[in-house]
mmCIF file of C-alpha atoms in Angstrom:
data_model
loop_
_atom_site.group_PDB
_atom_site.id
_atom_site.type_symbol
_atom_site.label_atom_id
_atom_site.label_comp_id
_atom_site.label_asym_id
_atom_site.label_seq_id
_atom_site.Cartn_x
_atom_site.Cartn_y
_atom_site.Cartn_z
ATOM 1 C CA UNK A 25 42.524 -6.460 23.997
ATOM 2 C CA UNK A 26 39.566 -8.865 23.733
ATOM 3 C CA UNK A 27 41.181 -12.241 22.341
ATOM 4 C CA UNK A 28 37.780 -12.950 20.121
ATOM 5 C CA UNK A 29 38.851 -9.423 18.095
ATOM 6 C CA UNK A 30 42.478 -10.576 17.618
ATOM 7 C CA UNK A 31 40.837 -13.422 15.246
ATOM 8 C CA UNK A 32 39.268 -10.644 13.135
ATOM 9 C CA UNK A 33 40.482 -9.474 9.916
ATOM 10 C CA UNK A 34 41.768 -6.059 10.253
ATOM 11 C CA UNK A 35 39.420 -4.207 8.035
ATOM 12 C CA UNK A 36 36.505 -5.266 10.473
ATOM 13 C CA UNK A 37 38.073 -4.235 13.693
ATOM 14 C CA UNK A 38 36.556 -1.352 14.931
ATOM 15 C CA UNK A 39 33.256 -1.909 12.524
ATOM 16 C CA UNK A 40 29.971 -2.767 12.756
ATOM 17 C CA UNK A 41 30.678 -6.212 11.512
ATOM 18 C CA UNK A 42 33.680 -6.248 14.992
ATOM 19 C CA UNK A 43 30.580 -5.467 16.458
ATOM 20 C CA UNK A 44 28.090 -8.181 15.453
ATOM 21 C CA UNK A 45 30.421 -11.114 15.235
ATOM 22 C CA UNK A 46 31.034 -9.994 19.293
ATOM 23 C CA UNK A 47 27.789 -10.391 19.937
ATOM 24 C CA UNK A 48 25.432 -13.597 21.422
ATOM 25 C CA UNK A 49 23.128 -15.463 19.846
ATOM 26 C CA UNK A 50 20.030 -13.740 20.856
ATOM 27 C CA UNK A 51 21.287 -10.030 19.732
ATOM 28 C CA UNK A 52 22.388 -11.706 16.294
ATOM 29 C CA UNK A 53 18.194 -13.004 16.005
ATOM 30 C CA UNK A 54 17.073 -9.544 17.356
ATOM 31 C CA UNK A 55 19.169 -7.584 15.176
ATOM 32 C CA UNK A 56 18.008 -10.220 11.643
ATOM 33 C CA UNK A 57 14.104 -9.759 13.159
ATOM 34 C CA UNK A 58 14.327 -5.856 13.035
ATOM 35 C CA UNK A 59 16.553 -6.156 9.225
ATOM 36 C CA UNK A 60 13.323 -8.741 8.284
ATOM 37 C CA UNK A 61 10.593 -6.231 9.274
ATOM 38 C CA UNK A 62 12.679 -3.417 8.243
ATOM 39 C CA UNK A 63 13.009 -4.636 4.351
ATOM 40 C CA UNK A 64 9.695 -6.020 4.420
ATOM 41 C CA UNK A 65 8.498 -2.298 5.644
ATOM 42 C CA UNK A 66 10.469 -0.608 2.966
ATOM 43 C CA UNK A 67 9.393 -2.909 0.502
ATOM 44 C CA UNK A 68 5.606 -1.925 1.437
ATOM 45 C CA UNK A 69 6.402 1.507 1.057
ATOM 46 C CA UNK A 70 8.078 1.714 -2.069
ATOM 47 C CA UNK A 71 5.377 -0.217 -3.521
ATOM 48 C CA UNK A 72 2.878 1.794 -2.225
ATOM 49 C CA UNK A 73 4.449 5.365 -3.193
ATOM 50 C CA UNK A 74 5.101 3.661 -6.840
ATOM 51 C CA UNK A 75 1.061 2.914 -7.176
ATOM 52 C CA UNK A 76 -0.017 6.155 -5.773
ATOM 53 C CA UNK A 77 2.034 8.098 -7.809
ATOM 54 C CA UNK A 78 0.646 5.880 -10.434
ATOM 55 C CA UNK A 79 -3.041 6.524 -9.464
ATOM 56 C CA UNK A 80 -2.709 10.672 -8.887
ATOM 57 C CA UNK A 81 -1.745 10.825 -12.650
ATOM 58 C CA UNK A 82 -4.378 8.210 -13.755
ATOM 59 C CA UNK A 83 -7.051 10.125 -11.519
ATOM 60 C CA UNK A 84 -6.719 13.462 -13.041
ATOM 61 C CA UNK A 85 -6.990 11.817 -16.518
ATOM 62 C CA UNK A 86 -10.032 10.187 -15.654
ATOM 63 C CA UNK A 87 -11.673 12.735 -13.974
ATOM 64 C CA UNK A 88 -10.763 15.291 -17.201
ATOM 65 C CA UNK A 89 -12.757 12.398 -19.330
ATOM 66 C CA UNK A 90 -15.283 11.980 -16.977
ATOM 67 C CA UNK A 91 -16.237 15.838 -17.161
ATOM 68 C CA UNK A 92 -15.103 15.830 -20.490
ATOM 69 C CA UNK A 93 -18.320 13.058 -21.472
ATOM 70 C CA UNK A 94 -21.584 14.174 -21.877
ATOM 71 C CA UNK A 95 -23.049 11.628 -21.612
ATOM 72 C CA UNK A 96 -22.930 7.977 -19.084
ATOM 73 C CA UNK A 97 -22.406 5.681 -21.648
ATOM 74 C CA UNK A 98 -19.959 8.019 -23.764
ATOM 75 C CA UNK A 99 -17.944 7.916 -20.534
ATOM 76 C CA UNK A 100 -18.425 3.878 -20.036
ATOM 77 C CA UNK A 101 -16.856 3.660 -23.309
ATOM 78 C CA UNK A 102 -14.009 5.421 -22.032
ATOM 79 C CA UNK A 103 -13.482 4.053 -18.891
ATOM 80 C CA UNK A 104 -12.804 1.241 -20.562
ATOM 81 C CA UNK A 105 -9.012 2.791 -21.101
ATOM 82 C CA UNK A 106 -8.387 3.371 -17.521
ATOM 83 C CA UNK A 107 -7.639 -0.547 -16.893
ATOM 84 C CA UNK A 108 -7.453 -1.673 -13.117
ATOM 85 C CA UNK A 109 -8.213 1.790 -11.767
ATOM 86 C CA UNK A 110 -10.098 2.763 -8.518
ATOM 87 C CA UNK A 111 -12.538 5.135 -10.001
ATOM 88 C CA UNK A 112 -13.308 3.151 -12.639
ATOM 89 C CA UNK A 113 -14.396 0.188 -11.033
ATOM 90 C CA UNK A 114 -16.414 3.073 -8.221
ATOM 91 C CA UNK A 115 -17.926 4.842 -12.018
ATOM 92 C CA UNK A 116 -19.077 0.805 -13.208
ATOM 93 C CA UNK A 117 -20.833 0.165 -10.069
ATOM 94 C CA UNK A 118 -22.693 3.316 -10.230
ATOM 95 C CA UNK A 119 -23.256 3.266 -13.879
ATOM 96 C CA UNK A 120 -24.272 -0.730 -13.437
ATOM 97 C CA UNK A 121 -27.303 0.305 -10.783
ATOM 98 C CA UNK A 122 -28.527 3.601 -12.876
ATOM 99 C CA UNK A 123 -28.939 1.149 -15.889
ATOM 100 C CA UNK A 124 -30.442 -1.230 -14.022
ATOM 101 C CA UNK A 125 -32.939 1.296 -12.468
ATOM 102 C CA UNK A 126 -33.489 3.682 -15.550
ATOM 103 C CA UNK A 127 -33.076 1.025 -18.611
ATOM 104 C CA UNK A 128 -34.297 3.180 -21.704
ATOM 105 C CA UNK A 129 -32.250 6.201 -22.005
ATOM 106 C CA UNK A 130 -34.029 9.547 -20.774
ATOM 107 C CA UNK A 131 -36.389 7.218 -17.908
ATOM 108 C CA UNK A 132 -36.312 8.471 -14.223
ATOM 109 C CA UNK A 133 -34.301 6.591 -11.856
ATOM 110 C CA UNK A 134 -36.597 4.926 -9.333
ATOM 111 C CA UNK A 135 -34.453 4.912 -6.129
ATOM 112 C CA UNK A 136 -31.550 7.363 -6.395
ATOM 113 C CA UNK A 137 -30.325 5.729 -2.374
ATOM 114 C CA UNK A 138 -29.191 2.682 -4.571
ATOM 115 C CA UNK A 139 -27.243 3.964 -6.787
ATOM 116 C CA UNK A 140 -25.795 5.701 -3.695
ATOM 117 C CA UNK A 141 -25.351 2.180 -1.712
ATOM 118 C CA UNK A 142 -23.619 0.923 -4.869
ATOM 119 C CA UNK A 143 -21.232 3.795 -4.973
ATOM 120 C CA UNK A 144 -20.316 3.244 -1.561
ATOM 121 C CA UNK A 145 -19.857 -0.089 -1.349
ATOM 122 C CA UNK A 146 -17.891 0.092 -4.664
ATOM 123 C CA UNK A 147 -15.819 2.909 -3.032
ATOM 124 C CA UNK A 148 -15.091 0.814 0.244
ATOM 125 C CA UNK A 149 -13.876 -2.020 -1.436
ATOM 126 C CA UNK A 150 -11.509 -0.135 -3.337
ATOM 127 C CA UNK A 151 -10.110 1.720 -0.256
ATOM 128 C CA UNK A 152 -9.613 -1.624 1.417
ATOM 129 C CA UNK A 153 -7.587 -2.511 -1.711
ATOM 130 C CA UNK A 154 -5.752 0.545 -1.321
ATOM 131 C CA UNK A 155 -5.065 0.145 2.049
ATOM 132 C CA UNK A 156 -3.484 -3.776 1.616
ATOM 133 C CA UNK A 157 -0.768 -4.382 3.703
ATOM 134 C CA UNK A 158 -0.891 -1.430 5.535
ATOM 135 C CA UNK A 159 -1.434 -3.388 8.590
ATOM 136 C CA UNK A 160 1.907 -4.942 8.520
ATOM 137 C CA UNK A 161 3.621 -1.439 8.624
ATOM 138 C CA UNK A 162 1.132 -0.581 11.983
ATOM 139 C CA UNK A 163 2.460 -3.940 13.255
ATOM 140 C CA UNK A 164 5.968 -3.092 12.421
ATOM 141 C CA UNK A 165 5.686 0.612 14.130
ATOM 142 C CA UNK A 166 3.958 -1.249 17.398
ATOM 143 C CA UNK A 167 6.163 -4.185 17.868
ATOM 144 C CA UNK A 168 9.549 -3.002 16.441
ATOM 145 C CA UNK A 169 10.893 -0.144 19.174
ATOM 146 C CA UNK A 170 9.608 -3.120 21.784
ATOM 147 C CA UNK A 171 11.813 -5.654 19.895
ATOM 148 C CA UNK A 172 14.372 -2.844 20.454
ATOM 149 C CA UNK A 173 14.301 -3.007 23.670
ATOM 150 C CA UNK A 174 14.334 -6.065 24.550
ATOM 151 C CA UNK A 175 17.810 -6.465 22.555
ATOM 152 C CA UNK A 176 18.884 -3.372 24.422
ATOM 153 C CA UNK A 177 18.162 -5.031 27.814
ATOM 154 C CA UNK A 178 19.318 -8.320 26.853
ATOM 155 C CA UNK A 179 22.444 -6.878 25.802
ATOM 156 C CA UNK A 180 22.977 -4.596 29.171
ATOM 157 C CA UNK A 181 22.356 -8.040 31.202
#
């Protein structure tokens, strides 16, 4: 019997924990650099499943009031309920540019591809806002089996 487990509780031999307090000092940083980016990863996640769950509800209201409103500014009125929202900042940029273009109520617009160009650069912003942090969980998926396996060859050596 290894003398190092003789100065282990009883409950721990045999564990996990036998396991880790037998193990060097580069395993024991391997092993707390995978538990970092795991709860950082899990954090992301959670966070991100909360707000999208958040944001399927608040999108089908919104889009009910937005085909609900018959008219633009009926519906700017009511966006105004739909606080931080993706589609509601998308629905201001667009409404911003026809007012801009039309200004009395009933007048032509003058360059629809505008309004278009504000819509999509209203739209990509919010998808990069969407997409925050996102990066760290493709970092995490890249570097983390590598991290792996270094501990699993530093361990066999």
């Amino acid at each position: 019997m290894n003398s190092f487990a003789v100065q282990l509780p009883i409950a721990w031999q045999g564990t996990v924990g036998s396991l880790i307090a037998q193990t060097g000092l580069v395993a024991k940083i391997v092993l707390v650099l995978l538990l970092c980016f795991s709860v950082f990863s899990w954090a992301i996640i959670y966070t991100k499943w909360r707000r999208f769950k958040t944001l399927r509800i608040e999108t089908e209201q919104f889009l009910r009031a937005f085909r609900k409103a018959q008219r633009m500014a009926e519906m700017n009125v009511m966006a105004e309920h739909f606080g931080g929202h993706p589609l509601k900042s998308i629905f201001e940029a667009g409404y911003r540019e026809v007012t801009a273009q039309v200004g009395d109520p009933g007048g032509a617009l003058r360059n629809p591809a505008a309004v278009a160009r504000s819509l999509q650069i209203a739209s990509s912003e919010q998808l990069s806002r969407l997409e925050r942090n996102l990066s760290w969980l493709a970092t995490t998926g890249a570097v983390a089996p590598f991290i792996g396996l270094f501990g699993t060859v530093w361990g066999i050596m």
